């Protein structure tokens, strides 16, 4: 009997989009993000509290969570993502604007806590761990997810040959690997805003392509984005996930203990499920895990054969 597990390729619907927008301050990142339908807008920065942003948010059927409600705190944001993933609600888009601020605040807080003990990037470790948790919940969310990031210089070469070779999102570098699309937003002149595709897994957004977000007084960005991605997917119904029960978690832990499953094997299972702990399994994931463990338990040992 073969141990090969690969399956035949099949066509998969794209579903809701998971993207990152980055660029200079004032480029139009927030303006584009707020055109997405029914946004749940998490804003660690005060800029989006301005009247015209709030009016646009209200027009699109959205709500706002700012610094006073905990928008600068990873734990608060992840708790909100859990609620958005598991509860029925009217929202279709999660916006975190900016993820740079959340990430940098976490690093600064840890650096202050460590003081003179902060060495070899120690202050970044908790922030990176939180980013991984956030990405896991992003994978469970049946919503459009729009991360907004500041812009940083990308450097290449060494020593005297070191020079700026481009621009990149000012956030944990692994985030871009987890998303289908990264757009750099530019505002080269009055009445002109442009999106450049810097990373893409989507046919409608070839890498190094660009499209207009604003021409004169007309905002064309979301219309063009929707045309390329698919309006039906962006506006698709949101289906909450059902998390596993405490009893299922207890049974998984019992079976793992009885079978003496190596920690590394279960870690792979958690990674595949976009989960940090067994409690973050969906009901279906927990059921399949228990069935898999029970089959292992029922399998005769070498001594029994």
Coordinates of C-alpha atoms in Angstrom, one line a residue:
X1 CA 0.0 0.0 0.0
X2 CA 1.4 3.4 -1.0
X3 CA 2.2 6.2 1.5
X4 CA 1.9 8.9 -1.2
X5 CA -0.7 11.5 -0.2
X6 CA -0.8 13.9 -3.1
X7 CA -4.2 14.5 -4.9
X8 CA -5.1 15.4 -8.4
X9 CA -5.3 19.1 -9.2
X10 CA -8.7 20.7 -9.1
X11 CA -10.1 24.1 -9.8
X12 CA -10.6 26.2 -6.6
X13 CA -12.8 29.3 -6.4
X14 CA -10.8 32.3 -5.2
X15 CA -13.2 33.3 -2.5
X16 CA -12.6 36.6 -0.6
X17 CA -9.4 38.4 -1.2
X18 CA -6.4 38.6 1.2
X19 CA -4.2 41.5 0.2
X20 CA -1.7 44.1 1.4
X21 CA -1.5 47.8 0.3
X22 CA 1.6 49.8 1.1
X23 CA 3.0 53.2 0.1
X24 CA 3.9 56.6 1.4
X25 CA 1.6 58.6 3.7
X26 CA -1.2 60.3 1.7
X27 CA -0.8 57.9 -1.3
X28 CA -4.4 56.7 -1.1
X29 CA -4.1 53.3 0.7
X30 CA -6.9 54.0 3.2
X31 CA -9.1 55.6 0.6
X32 CA -9.0 52.4 -1.6
X33 CA -9.4 50.1 1.4
X34 CA -12.5 51.9 2.5
X35 CA -14.2 51.2 -0.8
X36 CA -14.4 47.5 0.0
X37 CA -17.9 46.4 1.1
X38 CA -19.1 46.5 4.7
X39 CA -15.7 47.0 6.3
X40 CA -14.8 46.2 9.9
X41 CA -12.1 48.8 10.2
X42 CA -9.4 48.5 12.8
X43 CA -7.3 51.6 12.9
X44 CA -4.3 51.9 15.3
X45 CA -3.6 55.4 13.8
X46 CA -5.7 58.5 14.5
X47 CA -5.8 59.7 10.8
X48 CA -8.8 57.6 9.9
X49 CA -10.8 59.3 12.7
X50 CA -11.1 62.4 10.5
X51 CA -14.6 63.4 9.3
X52 CA -14.2 62.5 5.6
X53 CA -12.8 59.1 6.4
X54 CA -15.6 58.4 8.9
X55 CA -18.2 59.6 6.4
X56 CA -16.8 57.2 3.7
X57 CA -16.8 54.3 6.3
X58 CA -20.4 55.0 7.2
X59 CA -21.4 55.1 3.5
X60 CA -19.9 51.7 2.9
X61 CA -21.8 50.2 5.9
X62 CA -18.7 49.8 8.1
X63 CA -17.7 50.2 11.7
X64 CA -14.6 51.6 13.4
X65 CA -12.3 50.2 16.1
X66 CA -9.6 52.8 17.1
X67 CA -6.8 53.1 19.6
X68 CA -9.1 53.7 22.5
X69 CA -10.8 50.3 21.8
X70 CA -7.4 48.5 21.7
X71 CA -6.5 48.8 18.0
X72 CA -2.8 49.0 18.8
X73 CA -2.8 45.7 20.7
X74 CA -2.3 42.3 19.0
X75 CA -4.4 40.4 21.5
X76 CA -7.3 42.7 21.0
X77 CA -7.1 42.5 17.2
X78 CA -6.8 38.7 17.2
X79 CA -9.8 38.4 19.6
X80 CA -11.7 40.6 17.1
X81 CA -10.6 38.3 14.3
X82 CA -11.8 35.2 16.2
X83 CA -15.2 36.9 16.7
X84 CA -15.4 37.8 13.0
X85 CA -14.5 34.2 12.1
X86 CA -17.0 32.5 14.4
X87 CA -20.0 34.9 14.8
X88 CA -22.8 35.9 12.4
X89 CA -22.4 39.6 11.5
X90 CA -23.0 41.9 8.5
X91 CA -19.3 42.6 7.7
X92 CA -17.6 41.5 4.5
X93 CA -14.1 43.1 4.9
X94 CA -11.6 43.3 7.6
X95 CA -9.2 46.3 7.3
X96 CA -6.1 46.7 9.6
X97 CA -4.7 50.2 8.9
X98 CA -1.9 50.1 9.6
X99 CA -0.4 46.7 10.5
X100 CA 3.0 48.6 10.6
X101 CA 1.8 50.5 13.6
X102 CA 0.7 47.4 15.5
X103 CA 3.9 45.6 14.7
X104 CA 6.2 48.5 15.7
X105 CA 4.3 49.2 18.9
X106 CA 4.7 45.5 20.0
X107 CA 8.5 45.7 19.3
X108 CA 8.8 49.0 21.1
X109 CA 6.9 47.7 24.2
X110 CA 9.1 44.6 24.3
X111 CA 12.3 46.7 23.9
X112 CA 11.3 48.9 26.8
X113 CA 10.6 45.8 28.9
X114 CA 13.9 44.2 28.1
X115 CA 16.0 47.4 28.5
X116 CA 19.7 46.6 28.3
X117 CA 18.9 42.9 27.7
X118 CA 17.5 43.7 24.2
X119 CA 20.1 42.1 21.9
X120 CA 20.2 40.1 18.6
X121 CA 16.6 41.1 17.7
X122 CA 15.1 39.8 21.0
X123 CA 12.5 42.6 21.1
X124 CA 11.1 41.4 17.7
X125 CA 10.4 37.8 18.8
X126 CA 7.0 38.4 20.6
X127 CA 5.8 40.7 17.7
X128 CA 6.7 38.0 15.2
X129 CA 4.9 35.3 17.3
X130 CA 1.8 37.5 17.3
X131 CA 2.0 38.1 13.6
X132 CA 2.0 34.3 13.1
X133 CA -1.1 34.1 15.3
X134 CA -2.7 36.8 13.3
X135 CA -1.9 35.1 10.0
X136 CA -3.5 31.9 11.3
X137 CA -6.7 33.6 12.0
X138 CA -6.6 35.4 8.7
X139 CA -6.7 32.0 7.1
X140 CA -9.9 31.1 8.9
X141 CA -11.7 34.3 8.1
X142 CA -14.3 34.1 5.4
X143 CA -13.9 37.8 4.7
X144 CA -11.9 40.0 2.5
X145 CA -8.8 41.0 4.5
X146 CA -7.0 44.2 3.6
X147 CA -3.7 44.9 5.4
X148 CA -2.4 48.5 5.1
X149 CA 1.3 49.1 5.6
X150 CA 3.8 52.0 5.7
X151 CA 6.6 52.0 3.1
X152 CA 10.3 51.3 3.8
X153 CA 13.4 51.3 1.7
X154 CA 14.7 48.0 0.4
X155 CA 18.5 47.7 0.4
X156 CA 20.9 45.5 -1.6
X157 CA 24.6 45.0 -1.9
X158 CA 27.2 45.1 0.9
X159 CA 29.7 47.6 2.3
X160 CA 30.4 50.5 0.0
X161 CA 28.2 48.9 -2.7
X162 CA 25.1 48.9 -0.4
X163 CA 22.3 51.0 -1.9
X164 CA 18.6 51.4 -2.1
X165 CA 17.1 49.0 -4.7
X166 CA 13.4 49.6 -4.2
X167 CA 10.5 50.0 -1.7
X168 CA 8.9 47.4 0.5
X169 CA 6.2 47.1 3.1
X170 CA 7.4 48.2 6.6
X171 CA 6.2 45.1 8.5
X172 CA 7.3 41.6 9.2
X173 CA 8.8 40.4 5.9
X174 CA 7.0 37.0 6.0
X175 CA 3.5 38.5 5.8
X176 CA 3.8 39.0 2.0
X177 CA 4.4 35.3 1.5
X178 CA 1.0 34.5 3.2
X179 CA -1.0 36.8 0.9
X180 CA -2.2 36.5 -2.7
X181 CA -1.6 40.0 -3.7
X182 CA 0.6 43.0 -2.7
X183 CA 0.0 46.4 -4.2
X184 CA 2.2 49.5 -3.9
X185 CA 0.1 52.7 -4.0
X186 CA 1.6 55.8 -5.4
X187 CA 0.4 59.4 -5.7
X188 CA 2.7 60.9 -8.3
X189 CA 0.7 64.1 -8.9
X190 CA -2.5 65.8 -8.2
X191 CA -5.5 63.9 -9.7
X192 CA -3.3 60.8 -10.2
X193 CA -3.0 57.7 -8.0
X194 CA -1.7 54.4 -9.2
X195 CA -1.4 50.8 -7.9
X196 CA 1.6 48.7 -8.8
X197 CA 1.5 44.9 -8.5
X198 CA 4.7 43.9 -6.5
X199 CA 3.6 40.3 -5.7
X200 CA 0.8 38.3 -7.0
X201 CA -0.6 34.8 -7.3
X202 CA -3.7 36.0 -9.2
X203 CA -4.1 35.8 -12.9
X204 CA -5.9 39.2 -13.0
X205 CA -2.9 41.0 -11.4
X206 CA 0.3 40.1 -13.3
X207 CA 3.4 41.1 -11.4
X208 CA 4.9 44.5 -12.4
X209 CA 1.5 45.5 -13.9
X210 CA -0.2 48.7 -12.8
X211 CA -3.7 50.3 -12.9
X212 CA -5.2 53.7 -12.1
X213 CA -6.8 54.4 -8.8
X214 CA -7.7 58.0 -9.6
X215 CA -7.9 59.9 -12.9
X216 CA -8.6 63.6 -12.4
X217 CA -11.5 63.9 -9.9
X218 CA -12.7 60.3 -10.5
X219 CA -11.8 57.4 -8.2
X220 CA -11.5 54.3 -10.4
X221 CA -9.4 52.0 -8.1
X222 CA -12.0 49.8 -6.5
X223 CA -14.0 49.5 -9.8
X224 CA -10.8 48.3 -11.6
X225 CA -9.8 46.0 -8.7
X226 CA -13.3 44.4 -8.6
X227 CA -13.3 43.9 -12.4
X228 CA -9.9 42.1 -12.2
X229 CA -10.6 40.0 -9.1
X230 CA -14.4 39.4 -9.5
X231 CA -17.1 41.4 -7.9
X232 CA -19.1 38.3 -6.9
X233 CA -16.2 36.9 -4.9
X234 CA -15.6 40.2 -3.1
X235 CA -19.3 40.6 -2.2
X236 CA -19.8 36.8 -1.6
X237 CA -21.7 35.6 1.5
X238 CA -19.7 35.2 4.7
X239 CA -19.9 31.9 6.5
X240 CA -18.8 31.6 10.1
X241 CA -16.7 28.7 11.2
X242 CA -17.6 26.5 14.2
X243 CA -14.8 25.9 16.6
X244 CA -14.3 22.6 18.3
X245 CA -15.6 21.9 21.8
X246 CA -13.7 21.6 25.1
X247 CA -14.6 17.9 25.0
X248 CA -13.0 17.5 21.6
X249 CA -9.8 19.2 22.8
X250 CA -9.6 17.0 25.9
X251 CA -10.1 13.8 23.7
X252 CA -7.3 14.9 21.3
X253 CA -5.0 15.5 24.3
X254 CA -5.9 12.2 25.8
X255 CA -5.2 10.3 22.6
X256 CA -1.9 12.1 21.9
X257 CA -0.8 11.2 25.4
X258 CA -1.9 7.5 25.1
X259 CA -0.2 7.1 21.7
X260 CA 2.9 9.1 22.7
X261 CA 2.7 11.1 19.5
X262 CA 5.8 13.2 19.0
X263 CA 5.4 16.9 19.4
X264 CA 6.8 17.6 15.9
X265 CA 4.1 15.5 14.3
X266 CA 1.3 17.4 16.0
X267 CA 3.0 20.7 15.3
X268 CA 2.7 19.9 11.6
X269 CA -1.0 19.2 12.0
X270 CA -1.5 22.5 13.8
X271 CA 0.3 24.4 11.1
X272 CA -1.8 22.7 8.4
X273 CA -4.9 23.7 10.3
X274 CA -3.8 27.4 10.7
X275 CA -4.0 26.9 14.5
X276 CA -1.7 27.6 17.4
X277 CA -3.5 25.2 19.8
X278 CA -6.0 22.4 19.6
X279 CA -8.7 24.8 20.9
X280 CA -8.3 26.8 17.6
X281 CA -9.3 23.7 15.5
X282 CA -12.7 24.0 13.7
X283 CA -15.2 21.3 14.6
X284 CA -14.5 19.5 11.4
X285 CA -10.7 19.7 11.9
X286 CA -11.1 18.3 15.5
X287 CA -13.4 15.5 14.3
X288 CA -10.9 14.4 11.6
X289 CA -8.0 14.6 14.1
X290 CA -9.8 12.4 16.6
X291 CA -10.7 9.9 13.8
X292 CA -7.0 9.8 12.7
X293 CA -5.8 9.3 16.3
X294 CA -8.4 6.6 16.9
X295 CA -7.2 4.7 13.8
X296 CA -3.7 4.8 15.1
X297 CA -4.9 3.5 18.4
X298 CA -6.8 0.6 16.8
X299 CA -3.8 -0.3 14.7
X300 CA -2.1 -3.4 16.1
X301 CA 1.4 -3.0 17.5
X302 CA 4.4 -5.1 16.3
X303 CA 4.1 -7.1 19.6
X304 CA 0.5 -8.0 18.8
X305 CA 1.2 -9.1 15.2

